């Protein structure tokens, strides 16, 4: 019985910690689902922060490719700080770095494609 209680306690604690870690998206980032993007489009700049090689293999139509390490060199191409920016990469890590960087530079209308390119490719396959 004691083993079951310890297991249950450990499981609850693990779920609590996982939820706290998984939900660490800052309030200044608005998630956008692939279905929303596919059906409604996006009124702003769609920014792909992957490498040019990854971009050449596949990308969202009308996306602008600026690899995240070069972001500060291309601020003029993004528009003013009130321009809505939908940012994605392959899995989310580079997009998050870019969004944090852009927020620090004064951009406030930041959107993240939920699931990034992996989700877009799964959504757009017939």
PDB file of C-alpha atoms in Angstrom:
ATOM      1  CA  UNK A   1       0.000   0.000   0.000  1.00  0.00           C
ATOM      2  CA  UNK A   2       2.834   2.361   0.873  1.00  0.00           C
ATOM      3  CA  UNK A   3       4.445   1.704  -2.519  1.00  0.00           C
ATOM      4  CA  UNK A   4       1.226   2.707  -4.290  1.00  0.00           C
ATOM      5  CA  UNK A   5       1.022   5.924  -2.254  1.00  0.00           C
ATOM      6  CA  UNK A   6       4.616   6.830  -3.103  1.00  0.00           C
ATOM      7  CA  UNK A   7       4.006   6.075  -6.764  1.00  0.00           C
ATOM      8  CA  UNK A   8       0.848   8.207  -6.808  1.00  0.00           C
ATOM      9  CA  UNK A   9       2.608  11.063  -5.021  1.00  0.00           C
ATOM     10  CA  UNK A  10       5.531  10.890  -7.430  1.00  0.00           C
ATOM     11  CA  UNK A  11       3.210  10.825 -10.418  1.00  0.00           C
ATOM     12  CA  UNK A  12       1.268  13.866  -9.190  1.00  0.00           C
ATOM     13  CA  UNK A  13       4.476  15.773  -8.521  1.00  0.00           C
ATOM     14  CA  UNK A  14       5.840  14.875 -11.958  1.00  0.00           C
ATOM     15  CA  UNK A  15       2.658  16.060 -13.669  1.00  0.00           C
ATOM     16  CA  UNK A  16       2.743  19.327 -11.728  1.00  0.00           C
ATOM     17  CA  UNK A  17       6.373  19.997 -12.690  1.00  0.00           C
ATOM     18  CA  UNK A  18       5.759  19.018 -16.334  1.00  0.00           C
ATOM     19  CA  UNK A  19       2.783  21.375 -16.561  1.00  0.00           C
ATOM     20  CA  UNK A  20       4.800  24.239 -15.079  1.00  0.00           C
ATOM     21  CA  UNK A  21       7.629  23.678 -17.555  1.00  0.00           C
ATOM     22  CA  UNK A  22       5.414  23.049 -20.593  1.00  0.00           C
ATOM     23  CA  UNK A  23       3.394  26.225 -20.074  1.00  0.00           C
ATOM     24  CA  UNK A  24       6.291  28.687 -20.004  1.00  0.00           C
ATOM     25  CA  UNK A  25       5.168  30.745 -23.011  1.00  0.00           C
ATOM     26  CA  UNK A  26       5.367  34.426 -22.103  1.00  0.00           C
ATOM     27  CA  UNK A  27       2.144  36.437 -22.188  1.00  0.00           C
ATOM     28  CA  UNK A  28       3.484  38.594 -25.022  1.00  0.00           C
ATOM     29  CA  UNK A  29       3.372  35.660 -27.459  1.00  0.00           C
ATOM     30  CA  UNK A  30       0.027  34.770 -29.023  1.00  0.00           C
ATOM     31  CA  UNK A  31      -0.240  31.207 -30.377  1.00  0.00           C
ATOM     32  CA  UNK A  32      -1.749  30.681 -33.845  1.00  0.00           C
ATOM     33  CA  UNK A  33      -2.812  27.207 -34.959  1.00  0.00           C
ATOM     34  CA  UNK A  34      -1.985  25.845 -38.390  1.00  0.00           C
ATOM     35  CA  UNK A  35      -5.723  25.540 -39.074  1.00  0.00           C
ATOM     36  CA  UNK A  36      -6.215  29.254 -38.334  1.00  0.00           C
ATOM     37  CA  UNK A  37      -3.311  30.158 -40.606  1.00  0.00           C
ATOM     38  CA  UNK A  38      -4.461  27.803 -43.358  1.00  0.00           C
ATOM     39  CA  UNK A  39      -8.056  29.030 -43.297  1.00  0.00           C
ATOM     40  CA  UNK A  40      -7.714  32.725 -42.441  1.00  0.00           C
ATOM     41  CA  UNK A  41      -4.193  33.659 -43.508  1.00  0.00           C
ATOM     42  CA  UNK A  42      -2.218  36.223 -41.530  1.00  0.00           C
ATOM     43  CA  UNK A  43      -2.332  40.004 -41.812  1.00  0.00           C
ATOM     44  CA  UNK A  44       1.307  40.769 -41.120  1.00  0.00           C
ATOM     45  CA  UNK A  45       4.757  39.344 -41.767  1.00  0.00           C
ATOM     46  CA  UNK A  46       5.229  35.569 -41.668  1.00  0.00           C
ATOM     47  CA  UNK A  47       8.796  35.084 -40.485  1.00  0.00           C
ATOM     48  CA  UNK A  48      10.688  31.819 -40.957  1.00  0.00           C
ATOM     49  CA  UNK A  49      13.799  31.848 -38.754  1.00  0.00           C
ATOM     50  CA  UNK A  50      15.278  28.578 -40.063  1.00  0.00           C
ATOM     51  CA  UNK A  51      18.375  28.316 -42.247  1.00  0.00           C
ATOM     52  CA  UNK A  52      18.166  29.178 -45.969  1.00  0.00           C
ATOM     53  CA  UNK A  53      18.658  25.477 -46.749  1.00  0.00           C
ATOM     54  CA  UNK A  54      15.673  24.475 -44.618  1.00  0.00           C
ATOM     55  CA  UNK A  55      13.622  27.297 -46.133  1.00  0.00           C
ATOM     56  CA  UNK A  56      14.471  26.125 -49.671  1.00  0.00           C
ATOM     57  CA  UNK A  57      13.211  22.616 -48.879  1.00  0.00           C
ATOM     58  CA  UNK A  58       9.789  23.810 -47.695  1.00  0.00           C
ATOM     59  CA  UNK A  59       8.197  26.934 -46.281  1.00  0.00           C
ATOM     60  CA  UNK A  60       4.850  28.590 -45.709  1.00  0.00           C
ATOM     61  CA  UNK A  61       3.732  30.629 -48.740  1.00  0.00           C
ATOM     62  CA  UNK A  62       4.730  34.309 -48.557  1.00  0.00           C
ATOM     63  CA  UNK A  63       7.074  33.710 -45.613  1.00  0.00           C
ATOM     64  CA  UNK A  64      10.176  35.833 -45.233  1.00  0.00           C
ATOM     65  CA  UNK A  65      13.342  33.894 -44.378  1.00  0.00           C
ATOM     66  CA  UNK A  66      15.631  35.534 -41.822  1.00  0.00           C
ATOM     67  CA  UNK A  67      17.706  33.010 -39.847  1.00  0.00           C
ATOM     68  CA  UNK A  68      17.471  33.849 -36.150  1.00  0.00           C
ATOM     69  CA  UNK A  69      21.201  34.635 -35.700  1.00  0.00           C
ATOM     70  CA  UNK A  70      20.869  37.348 -38.398  1.00  0.00           C
ATOM     71  CA  UNK A  71      17.638  38.866 -37.116  1.00  0.00           C
ATOM     72  CA  UNK A  72      19.089  42.149 -35.875  1.00  0.00           C
ATOM     73  CA  UNK A  73      20.706  42.737 -39.290  1.00  0.00           C
ATOM     74  CA  UNK A  74      17.290  42.616 -41.007  1.00  0.00           C
ATOM     75  CA  UNK A  75      15.065  44.688 -38.723  1.00  0.00           C
ATOM     76  CA  UNK A  76      14.210  47.132 -41.524  1.00  0.00           C
ATOM     77  CA  UNK A  77      12.635  44.328 -43.572  1.00  0.00           C
ATOM     78  CA  UNK A  78      10.277  43.481 -40.691  1.00  0.00           C
ATOM     79  CA  UNK A  79       8.591  46.875 -40.605  1.00  0.00           C
ATOM     80  CA  UNK A  80       7.785  48.996 -37.579  1.00  0.00           C
ATOM     81  CA  UNK A  81       7.593  47.599 -34.070  1.00  0.00           C
ATOM     82  CA  UNK A  82       3.785  47.520 -34.283  1.00  0.00           C
ATOM     83  CA  UNK A  83       3.867  45.176 -37.311  1.00  0.00           C
ATOM     84  CA  UNK A  84       2.258  41.796 -36.515  1.00  0.00           C
ATOM     85  CA  UNK A  85       4.897  39.056 -36.838  1.00  0.00           C
ATOM     86  CA  UNK A  86       4.038  35.353 -37.091  1.00  0.00           C
ATOM     87  CA  UNK A  87       7.234  33.469 -36.305  1.00  0.00           C
ATOM     88  CA  UNK A  88       8.084  29.821 -36.827  1.00  0.00           C
ATOM     89  CA  UNK A  89      11.017  27.444 -37.212  1.00  0.00           C
ATOM     90  CA  UNK A  90      11.206  23.655 -37.408  1.00  0.00           C
ATOM     91  CA  UNK A  91      10.181  22.768 -33.876  1.00  0.00           C
ATOM     92  CA  UNK A  92       9.968  25.970 -31.814  1.00  0.00           C
ATOM     93  CA  UNK A  93      13.356  26.545 -30.183  1.00  0.00           C
ATOM     94  CA  UNK A  94      14.708  29.074 -32.688  1.00  0.00           C
ATOM     95  CA  UNK A  95      11.329  30.786 -32.968  1.00  0.00           C
ATOM     96  CA  UNK A  96      11.285  31.306 -29.205  1.00  0.00           C
ATOM     97  CA  UNK A  97      14.793  32.790 -29.283  1.00  0.00           C
ATOM     98  CA  UNK A  98      13.725  35.135 -32.091  1.00  0.00           C
ATOM     99  CA  UNK A  99      10.522  36.170 -30.298  1.00  0.00           C
ATOM    100  CA  UNK A 100      12.406  36.961 -27.095  1.00  0.00           C
ATOM    101  CA  UNK A 101      14.921  38.989 -29.101  1.00  0.00           C
ATOM    102  CA  UNK A 102      12.204  40.874 -31.004  1.00  0.00           C
ATOM    103  CA  UNK A 103      10.293  41.593 -27.805  1.00  0.00           C
ATOM    104  CA  UNK A 104      13.457  43.045 -26.265  1.00  0.00           C
ATOM    105  CA  UNK A 105      13.768  45.279 -29.367  1.00  0.00           C
ATOM    106  CA  UNK A 106      10.257  46.671 -28.886  1.00  0.00           C
ATOM    107  CA  UNK A 107       8.091  44.439 -31.096  1.00  0.00           C
ATOM    108  CA  UNK A 108       4.785  43.797 -29.341  1.00  0.00           C
ATOM    109  CA  UNK A 109       2.554  41.972 -31.846  1.00  0.00           C
ATOM    110  CA  UNK A 110       4.302  38.612 -31.742  1.00  0.00           C
ATOM    111  CA  UNK A 111       2.551  35.430 -32.827  1.00  0.00           C
ATOM    112  CA  UNK A 112       3.915  31.894 -32.782  1.00  0.00           C
ATOM    113  CA  UNK A 113       2.785  29.136 -35.125  1.00  0.00           C
ATOM    114  CA  UNK A 114       1.817  26.311 -32.772  1.00  0.00           C
ATOM    115  CA  UNK A 115       3.763  23.206 -33.741  1.00  0.00           C
ATOM    116  CA  UNK A 116       5.939  25.211 -36.136  1.00  0.00           C
ATOM    117  CA  UNK A 117       6.924  23.807 -39.558  1.00  0.00           C
ATOM    118  CA  UNK A 118       6.369  20.216 -38.465  1.00  0.00           C
ATOM    119  CA  UNK A 119       2.707  20.973 -37.782  1.00  0.00           C
ATOM    120  CA  UNK A 120       2.346  23.002 -40.997  1.00  0.00           C
ATOM    121  CA  UNK A 121       3.707  20.140 -43.100  1.00  0.00           C
ATOM    122  CA  UNK A 122       1.372  17.655 -41.405  1.00  0.00           C
ATOM    123  CA  UNK A 123      -1.575  20.039 -41.933  1.00  0.00           C
ATOM    124  CA  UNK A 124      -0.851  20.838 -45.578  1.00  0.00           C
ATOM    125  CA  UNK A 125      -0.362  17.261 -46.794  1.00  0.00           C
ATOM    126  CA  UNK A 126      -3.335  15.983 -48.830  1.00  0.00           C
TER     127      UNK A 126
END
